[in-house]
XYZ file of C-alpha atoms in Angstrom:
472
model
C 49.536 23.249 92.620
C 48.632 26.084 94.977
C 51.268 26.784 97.578
C 48.925 26.693 100.571
C 47.844 23.159 99.646
C 51.259 21.786 100.724
C 50.975 22.508 104.494
C 47.238 21.759 104.456
C 47.806 18.326 102.922
C 50.781 17.698 105.190
C 48.711 18.342 108.326
C 45.917 16.112 107.049
C 48.395 13.351 106.167
C 49.792 13.187 109.721
C 46.263 13.022 111.132
C 45.247 10.347 108.648
C 48.150 8.076 109.648
C 47.066 8.391 113.290
C 43.443 7.561 112.450
C 44.106 4.504 110.261
C 46.571 2.918 112.716
C 43.913 0.645 114.279
C 43.169 -0.800 110.805
C 46.719 -1.998 110.125
C 48.500 -4.279 112.607
C 51.833 -3.387 111.058
C 51.461 0.148 112.439
C 50.675 -0.899 116.016
C 54.311 -1.194 117.174
C 55.117 2.321 115.882
C 54.692 4.298 119.094
C 55.808 7.548 117.458
C 52.516 7.728 115.550
C 50.912 8.840 118.799
C 52.662 12.175 118.356
C 51.364 12.738 114.819
C 48.192 14.656 115.865
C 50.332 17.058 117.913
C 52.632 17.525 114.916
C 49.613 17.990 112.627
C 48.146 20.667 114.903
C 51.490 22.477 114.937
C 51.534 22.584 111.123
C 47.899 23.757 111.060
C 48.539 26.568 113.539
C 51.524 27.897 111.558
C 49.223 28.477 108.592
C 47.745 31.528 110.348
C 50.950 33.638 110.601
C 52.161 32.343 107.240
C 49.026 32.912 105.150
C 46.691 34.927 107.329
C 43.371 33.829 108.767
C 41.642 31.572 106.245
C 37.936 30.995 107.028
C 37.752 27.899 104.855
C 40.482 26.283 106.975
C 38.821 27.002 110.331
C 36.794 23.709 110.424
C 39.959 21.749 109.688
C 41.906 23.664 112.346
C 39.266 22.932 114.997
C 39.201 19.294 113.914
C 42.997 19.007 114.245
C 42.765 20.431 117.772
C 40.091 17.880 118.769
C 42.106 14.939 117.420
C 45.195 16.267 119.217
C 43.255 16.276 122.496
C 42.091 12.707 121.847
C 45.701 11.614 121.404
C 46.835 13.082 124.727
C 45.328 10.289 126.858
C 47.158 7.441 125.034
C 50.377 9.446 125.279
C 50.014 9.797 129.040
C 49.159 6.087 129.259
C 52.425 5.041 127.626
C 51.739 5.626 123.887
C 50.727 2.036 123.033
C 47.625 1.332 125.076
C 44.399 2.502 123.482
C 45.858 3.560 120.148
C 44.591 0.506 118.243
C 41.475 -0.239 120.284
C 39.151 2.382 118.821
C 35.886 1.118 117.350
C 35.402 0.819 113.609
C 32.475 3.330 113.514
C 34.594 5.912 115.366
C 37.478 5.418 112.930
C 35.133 5.674 109.939
C 33.486 8.885 111.199
C 36.762 10.611 112.036
C 38.288 9.747 108.654
C 35.140 10.958 106.862
C 35.261 14.242 108.781
C 38.965 14.637 107.925
C 38.278 14.177 104.214
C 35.335 16.601 104.333
C 37.152 19.404 106.174
C 40.310 18.999 104.111
C 38.226 19.121 100.937
C 36.614 22.396 102.031
C 40.029 23.909 102.761
C 41.448 22.835 99.396
C 38.376 23.825 97.365
C 38.197 27.375 98.730
C 41.957 27.970 98.832
C 43.070 31.192 97.092
C 44.469 31.063 93.597
C 47.539 33.167 94.419
C 48.713 34.091 97.873
C 50.979 36.960 96.851
C 50.659 39.539 94.065
C 52.335 37.856 91.106
C 52.635 41.027 89.043
C 54.111 43.314 91.697
C 57.641 44.398 92.538
C 58.387 44.380 96.262
C 60.434 47.164 97.857
C 60.984 47.027 101.611
C 61.126 50.340 103.471
C 61.839 50.027 107.216
C 58.664 48.629 108.784
C 56.692 48.800 105.540
C 56.662 47.013 102.208
C 55.839 48.801 98.957
C 54.097 46.778 96.263
C 54.598 48.322 92.823
C 52.471 47.245 89.876
C 54.121 48.658 86.753
C 51.835 49.832 83.976
C 51.709 47.586 80.931
C 51.303 50.559 78.580
C 52.534 53.448 80.745
C 50.383 56.575 80.668
C 52.463 58.285 83.349
C 49.572 58.292 85.829
C 50.080 56.995 89.361
C 47.580 55.554 91.844
C 48.720 55.466 95.477
C 46.612 52.790 97.071
C 45.877 51.972 100.718
C 44.703 48.341 100.988
C 41.963 47.203 103.372
C 42.817 46.185 106.924
C 41.322 42.761 106.308
C 43.112 40.927 103.514
C 45.686 43.624 102.767
C 47.327 43.730 99.359
C 46.424 40.069 98.796
C 42.781 41.124 98.571
C 43.544 43.592 95.750
C 45.886 41.623 93.501
C 43.411 41.415 90.614
C 42.298 45.031 91.038
C 45.870 46.354 90.941
C 46.801 44.111 88.016
C 43.763 45.292 86.064
C 44.659 48.938 86.754
C 48.203 48.279 85.535
C 46.788 46.804 82.339
C 44.851 50.051 81.846
C 48.023 52.137 81.938
C 48.285 53.104 85.619
C 51.273 52.543 87.836
C 49.940 51.381 91.202
C 51.916 51.683 94.434
C 50.439 50.107 97.553
C 51.928 49.506 100.968
C 51.618 46.947 103.720
C 52.858 47.096 107.297
C 55.235 44.453 108.564
C 54.218 42.124 111.374
C 51.075 40.274 112.350
C 47.804 41.953 113.174
C 47.155 41.744 116.902
C 43.927 40.234 118.291
C 43.050 43.689 119.632
C 43.211 45.171 116.139
C 40.985 42.420 114.773
C 38.455 43.072 117.540
C 38.489 46.811 116.804
C 38.074 46.149 113.095
C 35.101 43.815 113.515
C 33.412 45.955 116.166
C 33.722 49.190 114.197
C 32.591 47.539 110.974
C 29.440 46.124 112.526
C 28.395 48.849 114.999
C 30.667 51.844 114.434
C 27.776 54.080 113.373
C 25.508 52.971 116.224
C 27.506 52.501 119.451
C 30.042 54.934 120.889
C 32.493 52.225 121.974
C 32.574 50.632 118.517
C 32.928 54.069 116.944
C 35.929 54.856 119.136
C 37.573 51.650 117.953
C 37.047 52.772 114.368
C 38.603 56.139 115.173
C 41.706 54.336 116.461
C 42.028 52.517 113.135
C 41.606 55.732 111.153
C 44.181 57.581 113.252
C 46.665 54.766 112.751
C 46.168 54.908 108.989
C 46.664 58.677 109.036
C 50.050 58.298 110.677
C 51.075 55.620 108.192
C 50.030 57.700 105.181
C 51.758 60.819 106.511
C 54.972 58.812 106.677
C 54.731 56.747 103.472
C 53.093 59.039 100.885
C 55.734 61.808 101.106
C 58.440 59.163 100.844
C 56.817 57.678 97.736
C 56.472 61.050 96.059
C 60.006 62.135 96.869
C 61.467 58.890 95.520
C 59.087 58.326 92.636
C 61.881 58.606 90.078
C 63.563 55.589 91.648
C 60.483 53.577 92.580
C 58.467 54.038 89.377
C 60.162 56.183 86.715
C 57.286 55.644 84.270
C 54.929 57.539 86.610
C 57.218 60.457 87.344
C 55.523 63.004 85.105
C 51.885 61.883 85.224
C 48.847 62.715 87.314
C 48.536 61.374 90.862
C 45.382 59.746 92.208
C 44.632 58.332 95.646
C 42.554 55.280 96.550
C 41.860 53.755 99.952
C 39.797 50.909 101.340
C 38.073 51.053 104.737
C 39.786 53.221 107.336
C 42.570 53.891 104.813
C 40.055 55.629 102.562
C 38.751 57.600 105.542
C 42.274 58.712 106.467
C 42.935 59.910 102.918
C 39.583 61.722 102.985
C 40.486 63.635 106.163
C 44.053 64.427 105.138
C 43.037 65.646 101.689
C 40.288 67.849 103.149
C 42.828 69.428 105.527
C 45.660 69.864 103.047
C 43.849 70.792 99.835
C 42.022 74.130 99.868
C 39.264 74.860 97.348
C 40.259 77.404 94.682
C 39.790 80.947 95.928
C 39.637 79.861 99.569
C 42.321 79.791 102.216
C 42.522 77.763 105.392
C 45.299 76.514 107.604
C 46.059 72.803 107.132
C 45.002 70.666 110.062
C 48.417 69.078 110.499
C 51.950 70.235 110.070
C 54.655 68.180 108.453
C 52.577 66.823 105.594
C 54.693 68.811 103.157
C 53.646 68.683 99.540
C 52.295 65.164 99.534
C 48.973 66.308 98.040
C 50.401 68.662 95.421
C 49.087 67.736 91.998
C 46.636 65.107 93.284
C 43.804 64.946 90.773
C 41.251 62.727 92.480
C 40.392 60.483 95.433
C 38.573 57.146 95.557
C 37.333 55.701 98.860
C 35.952 52.175 99.069
C 33.531 51.245 101.855
C 34.875 53.985 104.142
C 32.451 54.964 106.916
C 34.287 58.097 108.221
C 33.922 57.002 111.855
C 35.725 60.098 113.166
C 32.966 62.276 111.724
C 30.241 60.698 113.878
C 29.180 62.254 117.184
C 27.875 60.500 120.313
C 24.531 61.242 121.848
C 24.687 63.855 124.613
C 24.380 62.479 128.141
C 20.831 62.573 129.524
C 19.946 65.471 131.734
C 20.424 64.749 135.402
C 17.131 64.043 137.151
C 16.453 65.305 140.599
C 16.164 62.709 143.306
C 12.562 61.882 144.225
C 11.005 62.796 147.523
C 11.760 60.949 150.702
C 9.550 57.997 149.796
C 11.955 55.072 150.448
C 10.604 52.848 147.659
C 10.752 55.543 144.981
C 14.221 56.598 146.064
C 15.448 52.977 145.964
C 14.056 52.525 142.446
C 15.655 55.805 141.346
C 19.053 54.758 142.691
C 18.728 51.327 141.043
C 17.860 52.959 137.727
C 20.921 55.205 137.928
C 23.125 52.216 138.749
C 21.856 50.157 135.787
C 22.164 53.182 133.476
C 25.922 53.051 133.944
C 25.997 49.756 132.031
C 23.786 50.917 129.173
C 25.891 51.269 125.985
C 26.269 54.847 124.796
C 24.960 55.420 121.303
C 25.921 57.538 118.303
C 23.689 60.458 117.391
C 24.829 60.864 113.791
C 27.508 62.540 111.697
C 28.645 66.032 112.589
C 30.023 68.552 110.146
C 31.828 66.791 107.314
C 34.314 68.772 105.224
C 35.108 66.870 102.028
C 38.313 67.345 100.029
C 38.297 69.935 97.269
C 39.244 67.445 94.578
C 37.104 65.088 92.491
C 35.814 62.376 94.780
C 34.344 58.920 94.174
C 32.990 56.890 97.109
C 32.347 53.239 96.283
C 29.966 51.640 98.769
C 27.943 48.488 99.254
C 24.739 48.147 97.309
C 23.008 48.167 100.705
C 23.452 51.962 100.721
C 20.761 52.126 98.035
C 18.608 49.255 99.334
C 16.910 50.698 102.423
C 16.886 53.725 104.684
C 18.066 51.637 107.647
C 21.156 50.411 105.810
C 21.670 53.874 104.344
C 22.327 55.267 107.817
C 25.777 53.664 107.853
C 26.733 55.975 104.983
C 25.230 59.178 106.381
C 28.657 60.794 106.862
C 29.581 60.163 103.219
C 26.222 61.559 102.104
C 26.790 64.672 104.222
C 30.188 65.114 102.607
C 28.601 64.653 99.195
C 26.175 67.505 99.875
C 29.017 69.771 101.045
C 31.462 68.922 98.285
C 33.014 71.958 96.562
C 33.858 69.883 93.491
C 32.708 66.888 91.475
C 31.741 64.042 93.808
C 29.734 60.844 93.578
C 28.533 58.018 95.771
C 28.358 54.858 93.670
C 27.581 51.171 94.116
C 27.686 48.262 91.726
C 24.416 46.345 91.773
C 24.523 43.634 94.406
C 28.024 44.489 95.613
C 28.662 43.756 99.271
C 31.146 45.684 101.443
C 33.920 43.175 100.603
C 33.183 42.784 96.896
C 35.293 45.667 95.533
C 38.301 43.373 95.835
C 39.357 39.788 95.179
C 37.153 38.444 97.978
C 34.380 37.105 95.667
C 36.988 34.913 93.930
C 39.468 34.155 96.723
C 37.214 34.323 99.803
C 33.748 33.391 98.496
C 32.619 32.491 102.008
C 33.213 36.043 103.256
C 31.498 37.499 100.207
C 28.447 35.316 100.862
C 28.313 36.301 104.548
C 28.243 40.033 103.690
C 25.930 40.431 100.676
C 24.947 43.632 99.001
C 21.222 43.288 99.526
C 20.351 41.838 96.131
C 21.675 39.556 93.434
C 24.834 40.709 91.671
C 24.590 41.589 88.006
C 25.950 39.049 85.526
C 29.702 39.099 85.042
C 30.461 40.788 88.383
C 34.199 40.649 89.170
C 37.056 42.592 90.739
C 37.806 43.880 87.242
C 34.705 46.072 87.496
C 36.261 47.864 90.481
C 39.385 48.590 88.454
C 37.264 49.714 85.510
C 35.310 52.166 87.677
C 38.472 53.592 89.244
C 40.167 53.893 85.860
C 37.147 55.652 84.350
C 36.934 58.031 87.299
C 40.643 58.902 87.007
C 40.226 59.527 83.298
C 37.326 61.916 83.934
C 38.842 63.529 87.049
C 41.969 64.523 85.129
C 39.859 67.153 83.378
C 37.408 67.940 86.171
C 36.622 71.402 87.513
C 35.589 72.378 91.004
C 32.617 74.469 92.105
C 34.599 77.706 91.895
C 35.721 76.868 88.367
C 32.310 75.771 87.108
C 29.518 78.157 86.221
C 26.692 75.632 86.438
C 26.498 72.363 88.422
C 23.881 69.707 89.049
C 22.554 69.331 92.578
C 23.120 66.221 94.657
C 20.934 63.248 93.883
C 21.153 63.693 90.128
C 22.467 61.194 87.614
C 25.289 61.086 85.114
C 24.641 62.800 81.864
C 24.762 60.951 78.599
C 23.087 57.830 77.235
C 25.970 56.241 75.323
C 26.250 52.483 75.858
C 29.015 51.177 78.091
C 30.328 47.795 79.128
C 27.755 47.550 81.923
C 24.028 48.016 81.672
C 22.857 51.343 83.055
C 21.023 49.531 85.835
C 24.244 47.913 87.068
C 25.536 51.082 88.727
C 23.681 53.156 91.323
C 24.731 56.774 91.686
C 24.196 59.886 93.749
C 26.159 62.865 92.520
C 27.129 66.420 93.349
C 28.303 68.882 90.703
C 29.206 66.033 88.412
C 30.399 67.563 85.176
C 32.874 64.884 84.184
C 30.806 62.776 81.827
C 29.312 59.321 82.142
C 31.084 57.181 84.747
C 29.512 54.089 83.232
C 31.500 54.327 80.011
C 34.411 52.006 80.579
């Protein structure tokens, strides 16, 4: 039995007793039943801090609130009057709705609420989730989970990477996500490449992730012998979802200089946290901080003394103050000088309009001094490189990838792509180390068959001399 079913069924049970009271005379004298809807709503509300926001439980939560409001009047009237005088059709409809909404919540409940294969290490305000490699290769992947879903959304991905020989260390921040953070996340995700206000909210998220990574990654590397001894002598790879991937992108570009070039790191205090890093994977990262707003319109001179024209001019200026400022496009994007893989939604290859959201990544791809690729699994939506298709199918359906997914699509494909990239990146060479490179927009070399059909993966590449990414 899934753990989350227990409170969900408990809340529904209290509501059911309240609803069937008119049908059984033996329950009429039990005045305490009038409080059951309030108790049920209390149990339902506690599900949010305990298990996070669950979209499949939202109809049931709203229903519990409505029934609780219905019960308030009998309570104020003295608990007995009105509790067993409801009509039979009303009782039938409310019970039917309860069964329907509870069924939806139970059917779409997640399989596992916490990573079953991970070791948990608490560090001050953060928790480290360590997935030990099944057959240790010595390689380590430091992973930044998405803001929405956290480590719970990557349980299968991390477990699959561990089965492929990688030790995976991810972190989560203690405490609940504030409503303001959820608003910033949604706004930046939907309009962060179009409107200045939404873009600024995305920048706030990226800056917050930068500070977290600057604190946690050095700690992980300094204490790797204690946290994960099997990964102490292997290669280090980085992977980040959403704004976490963007933050890793910026930090790596500031701290890792291309061979033969010298520049001053953008931030002090980062230490040697990027020493020996062999590759970076970003997943659905929009690089909001790289986008620039449109310049303000040139000031227009006031019209002549014609009163009507002047009034219209003043009214136009007043209304212009409320017009949302827009984003012009990405500015200069300096990518990191290490092998880079950017996993994006299939929408990035579906149309030019959808492709605009990924313009900053494409600019970085063109400027990359080393092997880099923009890749998308056929039909993958922005949430599909995780456990969302299995654990949150409603979210996955609401944010499709623009076309039907290829057969067999699963979170294991994300792990397979990351594992294959790490394998190839371990022997990659940068632009300064390579005599000949393929220009951006090319395709992987090689025609050997892989686990996926060649049409299942869309690619745009820059100086890709690693081999065929599709062979996993």
